Coordinates of C-alpha atoms and ligand atoms in Angstrom, one line a residue:
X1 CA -108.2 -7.5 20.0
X2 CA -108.3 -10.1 17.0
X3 CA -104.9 -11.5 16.4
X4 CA -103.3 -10.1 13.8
X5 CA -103.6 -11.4 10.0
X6 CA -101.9 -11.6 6.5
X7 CA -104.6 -12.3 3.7
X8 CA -102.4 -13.1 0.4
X9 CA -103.4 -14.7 -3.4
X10 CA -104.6 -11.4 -4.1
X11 CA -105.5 -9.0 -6.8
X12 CA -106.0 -5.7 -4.6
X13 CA -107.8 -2.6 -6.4
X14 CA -106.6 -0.3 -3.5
X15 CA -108.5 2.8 -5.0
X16 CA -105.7 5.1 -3.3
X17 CA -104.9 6.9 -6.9
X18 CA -107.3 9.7 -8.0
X19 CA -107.9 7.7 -11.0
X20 CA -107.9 4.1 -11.8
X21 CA -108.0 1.0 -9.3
X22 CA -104.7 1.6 -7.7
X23 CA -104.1 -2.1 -8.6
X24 CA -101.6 -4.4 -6.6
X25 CA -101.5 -7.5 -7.9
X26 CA -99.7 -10.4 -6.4
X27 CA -100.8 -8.6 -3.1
X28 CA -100.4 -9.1 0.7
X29 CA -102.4 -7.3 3.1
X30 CA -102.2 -7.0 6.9
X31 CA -105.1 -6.3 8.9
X32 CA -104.3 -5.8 12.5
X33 CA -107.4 -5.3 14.7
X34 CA -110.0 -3.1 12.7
X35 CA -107.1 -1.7 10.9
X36 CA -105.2 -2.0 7.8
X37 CA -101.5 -2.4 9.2
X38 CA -99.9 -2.7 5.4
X39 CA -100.8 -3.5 1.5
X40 CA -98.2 -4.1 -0.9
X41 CA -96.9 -6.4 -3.4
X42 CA -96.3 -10.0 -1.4
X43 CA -92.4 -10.1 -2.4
X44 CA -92.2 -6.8 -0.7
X45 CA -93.9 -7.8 2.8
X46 CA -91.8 -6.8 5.6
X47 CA -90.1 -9.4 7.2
X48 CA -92.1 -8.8 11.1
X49 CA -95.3 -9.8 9.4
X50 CA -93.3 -13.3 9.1
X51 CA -95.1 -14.8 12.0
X52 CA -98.5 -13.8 11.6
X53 CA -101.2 -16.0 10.3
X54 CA -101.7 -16.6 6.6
X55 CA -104.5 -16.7 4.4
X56 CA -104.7 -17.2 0.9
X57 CA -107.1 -16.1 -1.1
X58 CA -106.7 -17.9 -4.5
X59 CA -106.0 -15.2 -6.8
X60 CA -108.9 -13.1 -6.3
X61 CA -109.9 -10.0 -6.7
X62 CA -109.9 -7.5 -3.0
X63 CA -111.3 -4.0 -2.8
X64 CA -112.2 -1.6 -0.4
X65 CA -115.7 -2.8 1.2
X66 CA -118.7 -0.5 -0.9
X67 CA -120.5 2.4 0.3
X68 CA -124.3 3.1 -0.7
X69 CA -123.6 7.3 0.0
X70 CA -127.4 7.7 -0.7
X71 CA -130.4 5.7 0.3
X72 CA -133.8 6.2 1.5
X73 CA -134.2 2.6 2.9
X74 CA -136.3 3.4 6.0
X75 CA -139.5 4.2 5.2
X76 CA -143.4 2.5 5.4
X77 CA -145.4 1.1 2.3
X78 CA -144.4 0.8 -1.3
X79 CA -145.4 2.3 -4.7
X80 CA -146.4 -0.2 -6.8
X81 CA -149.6 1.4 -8.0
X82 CA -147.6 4.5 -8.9
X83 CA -145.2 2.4 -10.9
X84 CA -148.4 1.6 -13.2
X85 CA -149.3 5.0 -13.4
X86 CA -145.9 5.9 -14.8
X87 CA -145.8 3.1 -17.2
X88 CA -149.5 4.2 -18.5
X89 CA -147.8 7.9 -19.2
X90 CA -148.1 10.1 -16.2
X91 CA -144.5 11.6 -15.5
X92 CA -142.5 11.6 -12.2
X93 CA -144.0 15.1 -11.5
X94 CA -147.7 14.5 -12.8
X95 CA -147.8 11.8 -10.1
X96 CA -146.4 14.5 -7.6
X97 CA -149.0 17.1 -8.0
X98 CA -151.8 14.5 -7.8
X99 CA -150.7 13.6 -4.3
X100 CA -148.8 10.6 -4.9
X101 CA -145.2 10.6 -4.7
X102 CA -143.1 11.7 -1.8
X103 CA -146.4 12.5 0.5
X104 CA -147.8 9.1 -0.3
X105 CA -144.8 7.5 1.5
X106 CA -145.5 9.5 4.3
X107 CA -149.2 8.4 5.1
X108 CA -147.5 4.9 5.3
X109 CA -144.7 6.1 7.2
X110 CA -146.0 7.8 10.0
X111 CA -148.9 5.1 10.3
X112 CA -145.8 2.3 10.6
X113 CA -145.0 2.1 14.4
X114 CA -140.4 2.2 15.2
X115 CA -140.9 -1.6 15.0
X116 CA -142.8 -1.8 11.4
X117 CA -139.6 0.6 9.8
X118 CA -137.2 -1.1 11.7
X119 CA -138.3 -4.6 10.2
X120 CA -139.0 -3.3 7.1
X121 CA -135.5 -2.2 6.7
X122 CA -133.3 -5.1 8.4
X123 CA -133.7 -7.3 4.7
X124 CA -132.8 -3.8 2.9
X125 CA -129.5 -3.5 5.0
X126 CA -128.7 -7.3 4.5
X127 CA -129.2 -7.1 0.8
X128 CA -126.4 -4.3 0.9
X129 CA -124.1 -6.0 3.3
X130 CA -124.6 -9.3 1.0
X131 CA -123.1 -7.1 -1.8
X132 CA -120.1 -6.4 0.1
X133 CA -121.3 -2.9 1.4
X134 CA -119.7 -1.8 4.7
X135 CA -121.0 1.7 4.7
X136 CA -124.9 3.2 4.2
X137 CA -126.2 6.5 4.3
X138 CA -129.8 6.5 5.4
X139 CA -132.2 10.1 5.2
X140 CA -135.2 10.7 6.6
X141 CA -137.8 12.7 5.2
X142 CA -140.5 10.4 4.8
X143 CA -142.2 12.0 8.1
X144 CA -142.5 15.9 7.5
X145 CA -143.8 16.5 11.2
X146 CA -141.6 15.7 14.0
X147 CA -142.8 12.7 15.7
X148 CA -142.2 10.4 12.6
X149 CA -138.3 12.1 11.5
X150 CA -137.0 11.3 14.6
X151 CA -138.5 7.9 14.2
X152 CA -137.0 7.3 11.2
X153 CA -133.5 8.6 12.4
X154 CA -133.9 6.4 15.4
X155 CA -134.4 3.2 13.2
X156 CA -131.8 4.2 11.5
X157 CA -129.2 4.5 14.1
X158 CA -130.6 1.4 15.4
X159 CA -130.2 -0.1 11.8
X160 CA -126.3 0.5 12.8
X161 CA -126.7 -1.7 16.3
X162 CA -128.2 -4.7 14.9
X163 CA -126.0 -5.3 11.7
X164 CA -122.4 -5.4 11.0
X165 CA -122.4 -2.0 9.0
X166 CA -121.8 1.8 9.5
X167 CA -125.4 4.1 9.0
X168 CA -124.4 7.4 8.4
X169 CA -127.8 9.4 8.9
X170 CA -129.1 12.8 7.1
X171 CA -131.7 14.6 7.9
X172 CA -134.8 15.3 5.1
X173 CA -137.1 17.2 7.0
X174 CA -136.7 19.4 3.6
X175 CA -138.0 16.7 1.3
X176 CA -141.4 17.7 0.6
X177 CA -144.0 20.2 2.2
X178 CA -146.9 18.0 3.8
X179 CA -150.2 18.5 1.6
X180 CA -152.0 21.2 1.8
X181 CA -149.2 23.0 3.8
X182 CA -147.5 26.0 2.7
X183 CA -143.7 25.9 2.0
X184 CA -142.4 28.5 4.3
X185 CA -144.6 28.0 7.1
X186 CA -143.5 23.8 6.9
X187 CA -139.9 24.9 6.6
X188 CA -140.3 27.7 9.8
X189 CA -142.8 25.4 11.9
X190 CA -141.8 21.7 11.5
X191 CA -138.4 21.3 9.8
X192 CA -136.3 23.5 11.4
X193 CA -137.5 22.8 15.2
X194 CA -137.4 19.2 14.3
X195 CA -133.9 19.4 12.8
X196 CA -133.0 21.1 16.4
X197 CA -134.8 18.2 18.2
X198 CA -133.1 15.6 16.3
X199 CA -129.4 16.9 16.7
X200 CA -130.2 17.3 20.6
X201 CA -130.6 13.7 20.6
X202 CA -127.8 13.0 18.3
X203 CA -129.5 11.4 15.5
X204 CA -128.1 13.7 12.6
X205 CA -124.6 13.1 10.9
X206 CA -126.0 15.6 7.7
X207 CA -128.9 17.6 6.4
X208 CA -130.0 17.2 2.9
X209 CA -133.0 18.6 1.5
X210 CA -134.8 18.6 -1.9
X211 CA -134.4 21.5 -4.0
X212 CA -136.4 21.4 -7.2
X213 CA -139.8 22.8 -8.6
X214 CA -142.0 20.2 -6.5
X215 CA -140.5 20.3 -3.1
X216 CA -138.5 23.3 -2.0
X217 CA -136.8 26.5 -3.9
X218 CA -132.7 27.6 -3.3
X219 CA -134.1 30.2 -0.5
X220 CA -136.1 27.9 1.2
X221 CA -133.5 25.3 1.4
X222 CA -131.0 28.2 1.9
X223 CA -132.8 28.7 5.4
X224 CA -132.4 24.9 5.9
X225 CA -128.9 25.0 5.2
X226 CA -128.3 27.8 7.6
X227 CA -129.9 26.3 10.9
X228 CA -127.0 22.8 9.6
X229 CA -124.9 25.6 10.1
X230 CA -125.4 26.9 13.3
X231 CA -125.6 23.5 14.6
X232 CA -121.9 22.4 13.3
X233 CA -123.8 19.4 10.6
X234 CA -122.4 19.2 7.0
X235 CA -125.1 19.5 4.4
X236 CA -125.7 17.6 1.6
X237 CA -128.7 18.1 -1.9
X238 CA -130.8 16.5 -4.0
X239 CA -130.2 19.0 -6.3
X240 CA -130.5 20.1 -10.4
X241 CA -132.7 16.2 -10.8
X242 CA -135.6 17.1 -12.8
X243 CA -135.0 21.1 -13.9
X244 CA -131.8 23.6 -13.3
X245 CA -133.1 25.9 -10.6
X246 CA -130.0 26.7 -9.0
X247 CA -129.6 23.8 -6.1
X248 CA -126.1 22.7 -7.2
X249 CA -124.6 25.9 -7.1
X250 CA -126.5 26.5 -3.3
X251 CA -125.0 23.5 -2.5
X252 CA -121.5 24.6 -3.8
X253 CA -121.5 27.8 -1.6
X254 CA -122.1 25.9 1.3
X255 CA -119.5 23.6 0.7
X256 CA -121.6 20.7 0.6
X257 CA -120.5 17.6 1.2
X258 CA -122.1 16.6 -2.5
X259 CA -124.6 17.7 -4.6
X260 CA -127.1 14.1 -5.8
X261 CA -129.0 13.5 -9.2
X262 CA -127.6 16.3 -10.7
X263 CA -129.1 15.9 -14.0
X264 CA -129.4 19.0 -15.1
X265 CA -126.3 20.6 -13.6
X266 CA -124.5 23.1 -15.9
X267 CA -120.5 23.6 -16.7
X268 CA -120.4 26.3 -14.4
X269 CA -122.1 24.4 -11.8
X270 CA -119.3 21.7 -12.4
X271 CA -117.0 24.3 -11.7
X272 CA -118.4 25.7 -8.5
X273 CA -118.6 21.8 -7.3
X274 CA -115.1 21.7 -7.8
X275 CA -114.3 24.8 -6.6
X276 CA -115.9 24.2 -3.1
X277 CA -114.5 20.3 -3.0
X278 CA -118.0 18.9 -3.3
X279 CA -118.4 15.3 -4.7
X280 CA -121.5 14.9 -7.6
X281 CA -123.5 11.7 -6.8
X282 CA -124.7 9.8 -9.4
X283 CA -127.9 8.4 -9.1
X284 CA -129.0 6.1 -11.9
X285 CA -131.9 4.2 -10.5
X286 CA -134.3 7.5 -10.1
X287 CA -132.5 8.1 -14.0
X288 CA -134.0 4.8 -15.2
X289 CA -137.0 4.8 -12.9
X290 CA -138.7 8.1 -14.3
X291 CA -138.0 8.0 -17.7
X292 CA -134.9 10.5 -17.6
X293 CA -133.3 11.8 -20.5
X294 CA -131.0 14.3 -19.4
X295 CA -127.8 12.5 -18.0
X296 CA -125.7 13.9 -15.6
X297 CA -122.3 16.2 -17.1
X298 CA -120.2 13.5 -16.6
X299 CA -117.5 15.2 -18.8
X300 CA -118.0 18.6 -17.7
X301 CA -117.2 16.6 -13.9
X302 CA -114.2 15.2 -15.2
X303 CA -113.1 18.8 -17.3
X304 CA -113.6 20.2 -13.7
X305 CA -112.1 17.7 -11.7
X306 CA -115.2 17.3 -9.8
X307 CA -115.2 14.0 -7.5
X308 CA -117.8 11.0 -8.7
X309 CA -119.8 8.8 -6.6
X310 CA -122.5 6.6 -7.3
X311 CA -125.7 5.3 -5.0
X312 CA -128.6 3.6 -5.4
X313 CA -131.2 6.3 -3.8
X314 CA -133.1 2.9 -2.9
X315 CA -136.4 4.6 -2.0
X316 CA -139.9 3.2 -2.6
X317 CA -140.4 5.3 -5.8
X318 CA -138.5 7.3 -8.1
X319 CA -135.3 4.5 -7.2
X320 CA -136.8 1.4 -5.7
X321 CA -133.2 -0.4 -6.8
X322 CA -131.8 -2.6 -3.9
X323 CA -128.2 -3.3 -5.7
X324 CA -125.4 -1.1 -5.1
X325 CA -123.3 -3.6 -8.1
X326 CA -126.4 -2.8 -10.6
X327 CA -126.3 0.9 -9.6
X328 CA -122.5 0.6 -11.0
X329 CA -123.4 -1.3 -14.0
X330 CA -126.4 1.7 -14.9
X331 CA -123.9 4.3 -13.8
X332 CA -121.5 2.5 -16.7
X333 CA -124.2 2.1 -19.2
X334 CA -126.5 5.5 -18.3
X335 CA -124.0 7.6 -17.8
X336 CA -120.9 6.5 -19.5
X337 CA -118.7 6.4 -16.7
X338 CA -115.7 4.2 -16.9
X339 CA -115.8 0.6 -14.4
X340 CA -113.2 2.6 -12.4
X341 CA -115.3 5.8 -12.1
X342 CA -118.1 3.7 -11.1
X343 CA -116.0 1.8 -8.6
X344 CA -114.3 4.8 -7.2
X345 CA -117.8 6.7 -7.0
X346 CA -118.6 3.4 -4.2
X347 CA -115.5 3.2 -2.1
X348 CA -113.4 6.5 -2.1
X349 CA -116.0 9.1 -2.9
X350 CA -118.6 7.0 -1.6
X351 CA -116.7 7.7 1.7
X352 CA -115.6 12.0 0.4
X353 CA -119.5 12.5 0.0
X354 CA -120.3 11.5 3.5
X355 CA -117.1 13.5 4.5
X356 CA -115.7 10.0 6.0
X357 CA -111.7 9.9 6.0
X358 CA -111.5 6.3 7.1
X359 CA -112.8 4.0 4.9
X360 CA -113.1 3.9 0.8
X361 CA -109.5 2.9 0.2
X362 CA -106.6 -0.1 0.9
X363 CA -104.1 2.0 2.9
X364 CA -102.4 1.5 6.3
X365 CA -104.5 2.9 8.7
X366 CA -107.7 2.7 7.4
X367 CA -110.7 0.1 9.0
X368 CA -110.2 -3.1 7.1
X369 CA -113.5 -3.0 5.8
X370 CA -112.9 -4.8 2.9
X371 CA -114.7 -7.2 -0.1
X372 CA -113.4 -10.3 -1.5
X373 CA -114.8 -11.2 -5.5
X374 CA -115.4 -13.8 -7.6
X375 CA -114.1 -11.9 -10.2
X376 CA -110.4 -11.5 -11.5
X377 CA -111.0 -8.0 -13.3
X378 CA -112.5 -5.1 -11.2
X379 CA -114.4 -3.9 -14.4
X380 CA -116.9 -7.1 -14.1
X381 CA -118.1 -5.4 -11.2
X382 CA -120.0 -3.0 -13.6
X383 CA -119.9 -5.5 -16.1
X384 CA -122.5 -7.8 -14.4
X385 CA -126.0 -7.4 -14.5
X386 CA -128.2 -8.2 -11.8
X387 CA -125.1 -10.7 -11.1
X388 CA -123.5 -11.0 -7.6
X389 CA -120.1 -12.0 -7.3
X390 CA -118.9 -11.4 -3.4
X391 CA -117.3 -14.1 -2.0
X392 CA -116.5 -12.7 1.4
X393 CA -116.9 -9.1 3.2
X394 CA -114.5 -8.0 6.0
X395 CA -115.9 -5.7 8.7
X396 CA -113.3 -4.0 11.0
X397 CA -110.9 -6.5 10.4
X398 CA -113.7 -9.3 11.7
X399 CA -114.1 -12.1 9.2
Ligands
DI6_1 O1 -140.2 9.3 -4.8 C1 -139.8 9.3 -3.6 O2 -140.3 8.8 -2.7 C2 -138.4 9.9 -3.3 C3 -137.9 10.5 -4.5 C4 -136.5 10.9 -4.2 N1 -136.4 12.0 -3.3 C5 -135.9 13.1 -3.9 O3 -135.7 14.1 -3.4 N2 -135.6 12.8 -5.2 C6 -135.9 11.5 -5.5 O4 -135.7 10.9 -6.5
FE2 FE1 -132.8 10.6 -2.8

């Protein structure tokens, strides 16, 4: 094990209240093998840290290391053309129905062999780490027949061997219904077996699914949901993003880990999210990408009590955003939560909506994944745009 270490010179944002940054300043922090050992004000460090080694960190600013709760970022070919399309008029949906979209990623997915995703992902997973991120969630649902969602899942987990970061994997089988396929039979036939096949190998951490006009309805995913189930996997939705047909409150009586996009989420669905402990992620590239206008019930979240993250979705269409920091800053700006919403929604409910009780906050006993910044307010963490300010990220206590 690493020896021991003291990091001091620090502003910590220890994101341990269930508001604000939970700040420290003046702070000491010991990191003892991949754990956190103490956090505190430096005058206050107990006096058997006294020979451990000493770093100082010049007055910076330390949080908990970030997690992306909600990415797409293994998948084959891109969507530029599409992007055209929308900017000429057609709407997120218009491009659905004429067979772009969702099924247009999968002709390039299932055409890319393990080593084509895998490659294509690595620079995706270093732009996150170079942001400070310590956690990613990665879905699949990008193959819709069973030979390509395990191949996904497998580059994912394999994502997790090559690079100093934690993948935490759902399953999207439910994401769209391959053309020309009917709903039911591609829920009975394909995603359900596959969903078997890919816990037996233990690729699956979640299962997620899409529940909205264009992809699947609250029965459909209902069936989904039920197969998680029996299996022992949490479930997680994209839910209430371009209509209100019910998803959010699905994913409430499930007790879903969260409920994602959530758009057009109601009072009363706030209150059944809150109600069942689920966490509401934000997800303001796909926002910004397709025009949006109707913002998430940020308010009605807080009236509830409803917990807040925020990811970047990065997927090659609706949310093709590789910045965790500039999903903050549009979360600020979009959606008009506060820099500490924002920064809670990436490191403690980051970790809630992926049901992780180890990571998100500065606390003895939690991994040391941490991130130093340039910065000497937590709020320019949102503030920036497009701007980078890590200065050092801390993985299990490894430097
Ligand atoms: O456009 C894509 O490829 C993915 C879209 C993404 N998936 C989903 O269920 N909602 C989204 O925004
Ligand atoms: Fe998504």
């Amino acid at each position: 094990m690493a020896q021991p270490y003291v990091m001091t010179g620090l502003t910590a944002a220890t994101m341990d209240q269930d508001s604000g940054y939970g700040l420290v300043p003046d702070a000491a922090i010991v990191v003892a093998g991949e754990r956190i050992d103490w956090v505190g004000p430096a005058s206050d460090l107990p006096s058997n840290y006294a020979g451990f080694d000493r770093q100082s960190h010049d007055g910076r600013l330390v949080t908990p290391a970030l997690i992306d709760c909600h990415t797409h970022i293994v998948h084959g070919g891109n969507r530029a053309r599409e992007f055209e399309m929308r900017l000429n008029g057609a709407s997120y949906e218009e491009v659905a129905r004429a067979g772009g979209g969702i099924v247009s990623t999968v002709a390039a997915t299932r055409s890319a062999t393990q080593d084509d995703l895998l490659a294509s992902a690595l620079p995706r997973v270093d732009a996150l780490i170079a942001q400070g991120v310590s956690v990613v969630e990665v879905k699949s649902g990008y193959g819709l027949d069973r030979e390509t969602e395990l191949k996904m899942l497998r580059v994912a987990r394999i994502l997790g061997q090559q690079r100093p970061i934690r993948v935490v994997t759902s399953f999207l089988g439910a994401h769209a219904a391959p053309s020309g396929t009917n709903p039911d039979t591609y829920i009975d036939s394909v995603c359900l077996p596959t969903l078997e096949a890919a816990h037996a190998e233990g690729l699956v951490d979640a299962v997620d699914g899409f529940c909205e006009g264009i992809a699947f309805d609250t029965a459909q995913i209902a069936r989904v949901f039920d197969k998680a189930r029996a299996l022992g996997l949490p479930v997680k939705l994209h839910a209430e993003q371009l209509s209100h047909i019910g998803g959010t409150a699905l994913a409430a009586e499930y007790g879903a880990l969260s409920a994602d996009h959530v758009e057009y989420a109601s009072a009363a669905d706030a209150a059944a999210l809150a109600a069942a402990g689920t966490v509401a992620v934000l997800l303001p590239g796909a926002f910004y990408s397709i025009h949006e206008t109707q913002a998430p019930p940020v308010q009605a979240f807080r009236d509830h009590g409803v917990a807040m993250a925020v990811g970047t979705d990065w997927n090659p269409g609706s949310s093709p955003l590789g910045s965790i920091l500039l999903a903050m800053n549009m979360a600020c700006t979009l959606f008009r939560m506060t820099p500490a919403e924002a920064l809670a929604g990436t490191t403690r409910n980051g970790a809630l909506a992926l049901g992780l009780g180890d990571c998100g906050v500065i606390a003895p006993g939690m991994r040391a994944d941490l991130a130093i910044w340039n910065v000497s307010d937590p709020a320019e963490l949102s503030y920036g745009i497009g701007i980078n300010p890590l200065h050092q990220r801390i993985f299990g206590g490894a430097q």
